[in-house]
PDB file of C-alpha atoms in Angstrom:
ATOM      1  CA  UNK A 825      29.843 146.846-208.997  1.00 45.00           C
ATOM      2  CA  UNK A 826      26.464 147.492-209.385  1.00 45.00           C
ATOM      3  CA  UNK A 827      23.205 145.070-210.180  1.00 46.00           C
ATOM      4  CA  UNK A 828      20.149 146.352-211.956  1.00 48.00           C
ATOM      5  CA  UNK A 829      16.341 145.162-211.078  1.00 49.00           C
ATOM      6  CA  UNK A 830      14.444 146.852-213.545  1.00 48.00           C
ATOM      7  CA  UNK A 831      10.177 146.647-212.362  1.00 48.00           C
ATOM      8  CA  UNK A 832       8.415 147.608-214.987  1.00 46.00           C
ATOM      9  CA  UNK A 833       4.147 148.073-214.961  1.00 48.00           C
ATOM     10  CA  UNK A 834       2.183 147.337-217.576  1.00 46.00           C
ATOM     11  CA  UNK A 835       1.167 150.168-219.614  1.00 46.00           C
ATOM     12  CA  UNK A 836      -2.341 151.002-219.645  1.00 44.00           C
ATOM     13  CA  UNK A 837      -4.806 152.646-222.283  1.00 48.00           C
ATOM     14  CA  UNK A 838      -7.602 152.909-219.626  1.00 46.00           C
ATOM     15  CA  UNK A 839      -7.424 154.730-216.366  1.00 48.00           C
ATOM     16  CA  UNK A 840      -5.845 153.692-213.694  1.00 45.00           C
ATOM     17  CA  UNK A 841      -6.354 153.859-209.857  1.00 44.00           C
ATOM     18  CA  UNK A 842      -4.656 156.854-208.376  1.00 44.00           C
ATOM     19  CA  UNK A 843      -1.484 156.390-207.513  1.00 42.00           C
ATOM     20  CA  UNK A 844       2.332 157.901-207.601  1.00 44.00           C
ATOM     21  CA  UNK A 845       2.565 156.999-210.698  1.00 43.00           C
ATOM     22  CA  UNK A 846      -0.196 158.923-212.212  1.00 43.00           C
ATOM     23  CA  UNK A 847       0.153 162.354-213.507  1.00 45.00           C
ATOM     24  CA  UNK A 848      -3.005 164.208-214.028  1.00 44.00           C
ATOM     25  CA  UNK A 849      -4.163 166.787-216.399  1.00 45.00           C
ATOM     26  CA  UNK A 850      -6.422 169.617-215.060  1.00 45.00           C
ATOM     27  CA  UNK A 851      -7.731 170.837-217.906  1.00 46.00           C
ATOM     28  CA  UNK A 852      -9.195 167.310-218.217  1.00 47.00           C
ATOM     29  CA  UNK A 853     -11.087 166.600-214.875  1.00 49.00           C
ATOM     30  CA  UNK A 854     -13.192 164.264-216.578  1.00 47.00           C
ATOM     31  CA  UNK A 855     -10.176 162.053-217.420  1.00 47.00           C
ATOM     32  CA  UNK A 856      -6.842 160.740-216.270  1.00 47.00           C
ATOM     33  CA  UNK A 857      -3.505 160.823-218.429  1.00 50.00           C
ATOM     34  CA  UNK A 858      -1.498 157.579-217.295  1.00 51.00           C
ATOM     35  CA  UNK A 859       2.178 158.268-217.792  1.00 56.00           C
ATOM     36  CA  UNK A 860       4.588 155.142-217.851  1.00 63.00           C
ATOM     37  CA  UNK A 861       7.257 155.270-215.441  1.00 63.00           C
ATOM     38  CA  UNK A 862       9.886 152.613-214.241  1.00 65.00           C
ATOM     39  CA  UNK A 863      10.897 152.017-211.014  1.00 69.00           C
ATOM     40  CA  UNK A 864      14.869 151.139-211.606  1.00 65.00           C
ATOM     41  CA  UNK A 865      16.669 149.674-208.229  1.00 70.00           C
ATOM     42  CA  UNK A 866      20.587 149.528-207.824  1.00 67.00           C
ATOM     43  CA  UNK A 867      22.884 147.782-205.813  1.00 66.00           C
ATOM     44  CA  UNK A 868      26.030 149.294-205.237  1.00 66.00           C
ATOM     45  CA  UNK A 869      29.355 147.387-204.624  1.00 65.00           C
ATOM     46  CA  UNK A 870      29.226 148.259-200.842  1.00 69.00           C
ATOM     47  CA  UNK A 871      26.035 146.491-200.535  1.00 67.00           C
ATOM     48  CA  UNK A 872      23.610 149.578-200.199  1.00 72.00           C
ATOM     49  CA  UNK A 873      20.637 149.677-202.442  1.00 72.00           C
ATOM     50  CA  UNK A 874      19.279 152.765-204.237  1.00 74.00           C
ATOM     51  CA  UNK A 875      16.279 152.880-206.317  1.00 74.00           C
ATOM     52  CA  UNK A 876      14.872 155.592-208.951  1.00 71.00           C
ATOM     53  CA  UNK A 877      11.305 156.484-210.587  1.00 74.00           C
ATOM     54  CA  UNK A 878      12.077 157.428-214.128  1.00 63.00           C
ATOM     55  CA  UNK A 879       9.753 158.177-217.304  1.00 67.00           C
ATOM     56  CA  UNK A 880       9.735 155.726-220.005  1.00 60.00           C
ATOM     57  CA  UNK A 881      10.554 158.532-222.359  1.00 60.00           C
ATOM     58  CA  UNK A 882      13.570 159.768-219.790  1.00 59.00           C
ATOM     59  CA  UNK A 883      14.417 155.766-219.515  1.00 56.00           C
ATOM     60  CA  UNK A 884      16.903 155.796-222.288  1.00 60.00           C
ATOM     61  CA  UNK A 885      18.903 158.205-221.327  1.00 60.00           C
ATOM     62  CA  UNK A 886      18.942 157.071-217.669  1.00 54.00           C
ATOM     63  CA  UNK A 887      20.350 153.842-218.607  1.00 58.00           C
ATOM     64  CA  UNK A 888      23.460 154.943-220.499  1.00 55.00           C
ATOM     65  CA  UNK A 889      23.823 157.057-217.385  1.00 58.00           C
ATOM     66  CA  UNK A 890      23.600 154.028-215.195  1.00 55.00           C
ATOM     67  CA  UNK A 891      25.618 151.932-217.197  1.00 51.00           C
ATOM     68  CA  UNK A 892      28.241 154.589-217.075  1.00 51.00           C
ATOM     69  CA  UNK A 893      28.378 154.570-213.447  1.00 56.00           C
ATOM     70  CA  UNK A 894      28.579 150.558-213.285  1.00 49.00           C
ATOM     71  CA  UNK A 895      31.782 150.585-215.336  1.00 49.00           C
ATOM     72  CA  UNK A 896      32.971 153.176-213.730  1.00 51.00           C
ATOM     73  CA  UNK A 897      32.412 151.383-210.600  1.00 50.00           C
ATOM     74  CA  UNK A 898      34.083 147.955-211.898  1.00 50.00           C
ATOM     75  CA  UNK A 899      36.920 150.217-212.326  1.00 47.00           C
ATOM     76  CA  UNK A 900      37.461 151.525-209.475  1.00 46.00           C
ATOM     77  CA  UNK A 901      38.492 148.634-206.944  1.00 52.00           C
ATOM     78  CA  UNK A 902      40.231 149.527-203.812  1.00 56.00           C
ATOM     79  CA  UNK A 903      43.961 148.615-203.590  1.00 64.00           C
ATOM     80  CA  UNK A 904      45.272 145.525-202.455  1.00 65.00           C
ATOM     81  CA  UNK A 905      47.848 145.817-200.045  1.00 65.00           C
ATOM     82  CA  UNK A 906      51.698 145.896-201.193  1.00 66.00           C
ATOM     83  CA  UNK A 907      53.516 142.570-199.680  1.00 65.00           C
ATOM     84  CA  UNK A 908      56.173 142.496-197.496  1.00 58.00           C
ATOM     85  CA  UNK A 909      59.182 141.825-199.411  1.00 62.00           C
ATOM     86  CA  UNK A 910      61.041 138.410-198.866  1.00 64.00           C
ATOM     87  CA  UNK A 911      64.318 137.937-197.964  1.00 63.00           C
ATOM     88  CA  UNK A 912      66.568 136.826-200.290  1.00 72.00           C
ATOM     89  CA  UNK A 913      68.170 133.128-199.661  1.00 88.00           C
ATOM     90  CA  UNK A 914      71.613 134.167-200.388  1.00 92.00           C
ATOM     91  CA  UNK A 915      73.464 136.064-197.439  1.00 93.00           C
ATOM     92  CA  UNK A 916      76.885 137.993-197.324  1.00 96.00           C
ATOM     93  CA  UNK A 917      77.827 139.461-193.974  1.00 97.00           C
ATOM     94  CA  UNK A 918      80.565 140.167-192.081  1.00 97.00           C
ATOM     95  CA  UNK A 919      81.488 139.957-188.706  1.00 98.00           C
ATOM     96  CA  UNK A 920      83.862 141.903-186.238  1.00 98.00           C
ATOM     97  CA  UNK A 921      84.755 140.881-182.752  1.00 98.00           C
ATOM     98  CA  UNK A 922      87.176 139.154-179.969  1.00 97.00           C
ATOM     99  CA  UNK A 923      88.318 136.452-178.649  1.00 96.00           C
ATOM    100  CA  UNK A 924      89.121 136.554-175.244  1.00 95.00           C
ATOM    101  CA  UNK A 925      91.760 133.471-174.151  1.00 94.00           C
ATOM    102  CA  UNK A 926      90.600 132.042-170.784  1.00 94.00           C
ATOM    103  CA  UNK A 927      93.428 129.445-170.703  1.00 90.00           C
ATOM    104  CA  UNK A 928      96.285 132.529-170.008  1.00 86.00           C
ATOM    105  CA  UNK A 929      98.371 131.138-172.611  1.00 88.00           C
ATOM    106  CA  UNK A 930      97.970 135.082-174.112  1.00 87.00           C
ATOM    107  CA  UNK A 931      96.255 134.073-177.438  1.00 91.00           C
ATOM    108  CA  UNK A 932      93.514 136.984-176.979  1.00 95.00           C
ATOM    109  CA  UNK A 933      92.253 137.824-180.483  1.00 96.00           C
ATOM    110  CA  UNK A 934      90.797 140.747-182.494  1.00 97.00           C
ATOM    111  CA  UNK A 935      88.372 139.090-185.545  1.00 97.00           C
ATOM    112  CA  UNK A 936      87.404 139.817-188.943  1.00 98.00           C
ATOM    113  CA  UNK A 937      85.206 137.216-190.600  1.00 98.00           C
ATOM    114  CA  UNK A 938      83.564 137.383-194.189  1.00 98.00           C
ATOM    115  CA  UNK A 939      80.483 134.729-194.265  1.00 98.00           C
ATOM    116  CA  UNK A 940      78.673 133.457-197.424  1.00 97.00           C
ATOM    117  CA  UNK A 941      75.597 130.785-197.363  1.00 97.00           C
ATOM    118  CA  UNK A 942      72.343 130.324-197.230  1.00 95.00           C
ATOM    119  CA  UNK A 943      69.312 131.403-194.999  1.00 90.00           C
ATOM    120  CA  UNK A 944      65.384 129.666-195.815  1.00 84.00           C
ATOM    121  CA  UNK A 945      62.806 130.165-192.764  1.00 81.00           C
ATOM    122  CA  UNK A 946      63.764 128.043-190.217  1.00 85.00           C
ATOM    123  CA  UNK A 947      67.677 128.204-191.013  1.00 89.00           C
ATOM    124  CA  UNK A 948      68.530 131.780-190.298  1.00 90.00           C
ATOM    125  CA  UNK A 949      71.813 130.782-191.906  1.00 94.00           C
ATOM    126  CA  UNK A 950      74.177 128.150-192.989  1.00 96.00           C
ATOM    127  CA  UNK A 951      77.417 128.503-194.676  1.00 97.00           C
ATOM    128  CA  UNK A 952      80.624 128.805-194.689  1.00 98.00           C
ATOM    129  CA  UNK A 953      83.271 131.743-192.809  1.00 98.00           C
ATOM    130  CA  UNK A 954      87.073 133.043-193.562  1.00 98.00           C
ATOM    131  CA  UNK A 955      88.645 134.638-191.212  1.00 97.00           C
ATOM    132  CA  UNK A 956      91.820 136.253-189.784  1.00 96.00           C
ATOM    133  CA  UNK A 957      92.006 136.272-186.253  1.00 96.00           C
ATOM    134  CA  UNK A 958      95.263 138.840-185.215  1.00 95.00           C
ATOM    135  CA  UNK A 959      96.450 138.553-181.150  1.00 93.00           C
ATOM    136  CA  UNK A 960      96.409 141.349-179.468  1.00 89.00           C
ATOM    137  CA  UNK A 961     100.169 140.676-177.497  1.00 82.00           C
ATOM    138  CA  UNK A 962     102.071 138.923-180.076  1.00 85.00           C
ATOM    139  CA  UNK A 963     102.720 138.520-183.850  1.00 84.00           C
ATOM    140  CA  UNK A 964     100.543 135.354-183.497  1.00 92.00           C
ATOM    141  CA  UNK A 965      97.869 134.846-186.536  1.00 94.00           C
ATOM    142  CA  UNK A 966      95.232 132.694-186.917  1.00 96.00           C
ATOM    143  CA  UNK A 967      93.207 132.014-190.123  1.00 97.00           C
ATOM    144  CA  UNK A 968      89.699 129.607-189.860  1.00 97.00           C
ATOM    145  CA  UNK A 969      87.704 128.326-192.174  1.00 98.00           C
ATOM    146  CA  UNK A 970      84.241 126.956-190.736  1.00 98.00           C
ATOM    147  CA  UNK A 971      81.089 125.915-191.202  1.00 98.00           C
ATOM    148  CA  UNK A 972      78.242 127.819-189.464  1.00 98.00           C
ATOM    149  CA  UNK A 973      74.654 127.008-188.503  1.00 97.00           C
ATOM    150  CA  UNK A 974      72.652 129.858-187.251  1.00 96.00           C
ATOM    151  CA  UNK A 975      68.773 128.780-186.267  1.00 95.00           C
ATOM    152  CA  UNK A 976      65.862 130.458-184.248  1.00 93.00           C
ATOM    153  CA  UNK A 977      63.867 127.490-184.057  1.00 93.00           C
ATOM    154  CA  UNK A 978      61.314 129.014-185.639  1.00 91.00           C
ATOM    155  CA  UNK A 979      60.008 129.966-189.492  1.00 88.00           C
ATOM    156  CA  UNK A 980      59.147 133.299-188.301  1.00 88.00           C
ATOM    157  CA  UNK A 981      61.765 135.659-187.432  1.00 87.00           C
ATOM    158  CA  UNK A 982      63.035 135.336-183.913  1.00 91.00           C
ATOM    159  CA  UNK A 983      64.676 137.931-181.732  1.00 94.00           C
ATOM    160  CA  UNK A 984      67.158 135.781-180.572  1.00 96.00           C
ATOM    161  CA  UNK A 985      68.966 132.106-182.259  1.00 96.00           C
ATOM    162  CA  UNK A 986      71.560 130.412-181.575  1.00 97.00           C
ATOM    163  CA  UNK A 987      74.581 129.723-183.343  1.00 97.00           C
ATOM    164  CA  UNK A 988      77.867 126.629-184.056  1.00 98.00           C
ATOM    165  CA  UNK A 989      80.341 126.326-185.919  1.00 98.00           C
ATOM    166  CA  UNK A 990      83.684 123.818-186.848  1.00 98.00           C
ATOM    167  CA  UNK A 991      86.456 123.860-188.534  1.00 98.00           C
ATOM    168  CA  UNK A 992      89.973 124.019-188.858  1.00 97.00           C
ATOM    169  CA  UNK A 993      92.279 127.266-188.383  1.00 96.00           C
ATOM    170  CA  UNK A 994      95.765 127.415-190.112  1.00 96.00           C
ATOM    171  CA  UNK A 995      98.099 129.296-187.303  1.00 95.00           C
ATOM    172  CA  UNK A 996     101.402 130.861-187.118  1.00 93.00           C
ATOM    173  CA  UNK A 997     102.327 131.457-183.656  1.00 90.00           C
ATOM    174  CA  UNK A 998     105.930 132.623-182.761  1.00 80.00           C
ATOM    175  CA  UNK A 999     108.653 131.506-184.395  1.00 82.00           C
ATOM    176  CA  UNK A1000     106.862 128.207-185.452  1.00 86.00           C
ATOM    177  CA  UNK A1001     106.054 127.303-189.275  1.00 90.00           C
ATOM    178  CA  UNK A1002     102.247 127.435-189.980  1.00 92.00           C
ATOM    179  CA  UNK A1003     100.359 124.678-189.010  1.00 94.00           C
ATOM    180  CA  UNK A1004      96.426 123.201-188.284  1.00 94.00           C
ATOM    181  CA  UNK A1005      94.353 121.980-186.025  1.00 95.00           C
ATOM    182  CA  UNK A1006      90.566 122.293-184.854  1.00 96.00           C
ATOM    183  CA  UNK A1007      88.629 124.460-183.542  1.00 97.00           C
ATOM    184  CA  UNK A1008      84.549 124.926-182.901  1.00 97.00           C
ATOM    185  CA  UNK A1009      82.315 127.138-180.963  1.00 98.00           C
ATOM    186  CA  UNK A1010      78.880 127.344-180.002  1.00 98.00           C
ATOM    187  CA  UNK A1011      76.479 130.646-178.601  1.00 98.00           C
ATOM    188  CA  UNK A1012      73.552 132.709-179.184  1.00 98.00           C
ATOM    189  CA  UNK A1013      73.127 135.661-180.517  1.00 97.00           C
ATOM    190  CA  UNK A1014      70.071 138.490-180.941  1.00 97.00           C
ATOM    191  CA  UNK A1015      69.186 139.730-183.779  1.00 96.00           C
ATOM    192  CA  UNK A1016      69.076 143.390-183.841  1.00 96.00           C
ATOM    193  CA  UNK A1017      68.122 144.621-187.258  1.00 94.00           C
ATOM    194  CA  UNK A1018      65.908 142.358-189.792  1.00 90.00           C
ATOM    195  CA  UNK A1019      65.327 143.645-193.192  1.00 89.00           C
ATOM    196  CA  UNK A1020      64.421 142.196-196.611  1.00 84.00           C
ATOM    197  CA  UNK A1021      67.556 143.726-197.124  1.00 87.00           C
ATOM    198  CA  UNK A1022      69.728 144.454-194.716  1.00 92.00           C
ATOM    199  CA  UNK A1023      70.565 142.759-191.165  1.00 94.00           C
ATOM    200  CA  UNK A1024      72.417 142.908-187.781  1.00 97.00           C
ATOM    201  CA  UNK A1025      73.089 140.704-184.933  1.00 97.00           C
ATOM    202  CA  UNK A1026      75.415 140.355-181.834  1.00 98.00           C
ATOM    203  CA  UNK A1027      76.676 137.011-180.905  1.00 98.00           C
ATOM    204  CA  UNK A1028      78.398 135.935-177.634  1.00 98.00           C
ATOM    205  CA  UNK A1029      79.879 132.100-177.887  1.00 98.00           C
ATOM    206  CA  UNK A1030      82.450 130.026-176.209  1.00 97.00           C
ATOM    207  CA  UNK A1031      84.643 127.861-178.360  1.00 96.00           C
ATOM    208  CA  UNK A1032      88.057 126.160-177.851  1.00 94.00           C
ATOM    209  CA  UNK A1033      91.464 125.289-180.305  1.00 95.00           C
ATOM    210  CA  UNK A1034      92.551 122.308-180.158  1.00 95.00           C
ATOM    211  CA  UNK A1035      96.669 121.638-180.780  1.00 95.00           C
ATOM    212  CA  UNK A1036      97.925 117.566-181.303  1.00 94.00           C
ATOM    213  CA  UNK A1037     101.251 117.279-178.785  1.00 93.00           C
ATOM    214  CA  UNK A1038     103.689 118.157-182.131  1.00 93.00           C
ATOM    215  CA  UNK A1039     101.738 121.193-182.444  1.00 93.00           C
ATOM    216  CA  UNK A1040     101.979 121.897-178.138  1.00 92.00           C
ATOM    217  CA  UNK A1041     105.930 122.833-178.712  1.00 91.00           C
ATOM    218  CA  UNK A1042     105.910 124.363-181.598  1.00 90.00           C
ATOM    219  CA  UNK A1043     103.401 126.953-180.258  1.00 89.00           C
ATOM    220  CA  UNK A1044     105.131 126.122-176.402  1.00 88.00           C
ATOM    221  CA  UNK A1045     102.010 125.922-174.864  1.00 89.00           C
ATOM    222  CA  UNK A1046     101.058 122.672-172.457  1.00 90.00           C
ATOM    223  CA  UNK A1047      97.298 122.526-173.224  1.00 91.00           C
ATOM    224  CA  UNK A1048      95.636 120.435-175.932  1.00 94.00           C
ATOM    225  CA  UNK A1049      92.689 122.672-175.943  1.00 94.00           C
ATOM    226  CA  UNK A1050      92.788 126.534-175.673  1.00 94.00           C
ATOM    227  CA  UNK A1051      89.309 128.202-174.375  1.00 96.00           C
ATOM    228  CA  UNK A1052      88.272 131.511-175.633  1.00 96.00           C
ATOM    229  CA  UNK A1053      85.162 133.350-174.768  1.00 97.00           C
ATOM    230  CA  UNK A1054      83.941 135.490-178.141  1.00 97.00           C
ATOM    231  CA  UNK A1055      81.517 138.402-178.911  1.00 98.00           C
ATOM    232  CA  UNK A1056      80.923 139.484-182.395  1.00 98.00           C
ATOM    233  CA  UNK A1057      78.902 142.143-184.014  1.00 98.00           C
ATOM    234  CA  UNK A1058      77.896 141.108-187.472  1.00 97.00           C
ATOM    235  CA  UNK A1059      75.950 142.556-190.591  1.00 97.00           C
ATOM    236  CA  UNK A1060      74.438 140.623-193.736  1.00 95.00           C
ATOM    237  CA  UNK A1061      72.954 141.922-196.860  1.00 91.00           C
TER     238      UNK A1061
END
């Protein structure tokens, strides 16, 4: 953008003192010719200030010129820059992993969980998660259904959170009908990819199943709790 400051002496019909602004005629040594002429000064959008001597009779034609350049210069304004994009608040990942049993009952698990919920600054997630967990010895199948809280702590995103989750797995484990009974875990987890979107993590928890006495013999274990350690590599969109 530019600003005009227009100075603008007063003509004369007399002579005037010499000065830059007089022209002079030779053939007429016994007399000056005063010639009008405006001193125009312009500041420029970046600040800088540049100023022009024009005739009065060229002064027309200077200002379309300089009103020219000033729309032109209103035009041209430099860029903003684009924003990041947000994330969105709905997330669908899923996660692959094992459980490894540390009670050597041999109920060692390979995982497949789908996970649906929600994710707003400070909750990296929270939702719910299906999944069938197959053992790696036996015909034994588990199937949970939990509800998952994933948090950094933070509103800004975080390299590493930590993660919990509870709920209740349906099982069938050997000959047994299927039955339920609880289960929960809690870890951390880093957070290896984060895009608007697209995103990875690894998680490492601990988490336990827990069987009622009637449940015990059907499964013929004698533990009310089973321990498993768990790692899990997961992806969201």
């Amino acid at each position: 953008m530019a600003l005009l400051n227009i100075a603008v002496p007063a003509a004369a019909d007399t002579p005037a003192a010499p000065s830059e602004f007089v022209d002079y005629t030779a053939s007429e040594p016994d007399s000056a010719r005063v010639t009008e002429k405006i001193i125009v000064s312009r500041y420029l959008s970046d600040g800088s200030l540049i100023t022009d001597t024009v005739a009065a009779d060229d002064y027309s034609r200077f200002e379309i010129k300089f009103l020219e350049t000033v729309a032109a210069d209103r035009l041209i304004e430099p860029e903003a820059p684009p924003r990041p994009k947000k994330m969105s608040n709905v997330m669908f990942g899923i996660e692959l992993g094992t459980g490894l049993d540390l009670s050597s009952t041999d109920m060692s698990t390979f995982n497949a969980d789908i996970v649906v919920g929600y994710r707003h600054k400070l909750i990296q997630f929270l939702g719910v998660s299906v999944g069938l967990h197959k053992s790696l010895g036996t015909r034994d199948s588990f199937l949970p259904i939990q509800a998952v809280f994933r948090t950094g702590f933070r509103k800004t995103p975080t390299l590493f959170f930590m993660q919990a989750s509870v709920g209740y797995s349906f099982n069938t484990i050997s000959s047994s009908p299927m039955f339920g009974d609880t289960m929960a875990t809690v870890g951390a987890g880093l957070n290896l990819v984060q895009r608007p979107k697209f995103q990875s993590n690894l998680i490492l928890s601990f988490g336990f199943r827990h069987f009622t006495e009637r449940h015990q013999e059907m499964a013929q274990i004698n533990k009310p709790n089973i321990g498993f350690a768990q790692i899990s590599f997961g992806i969201s969109i």
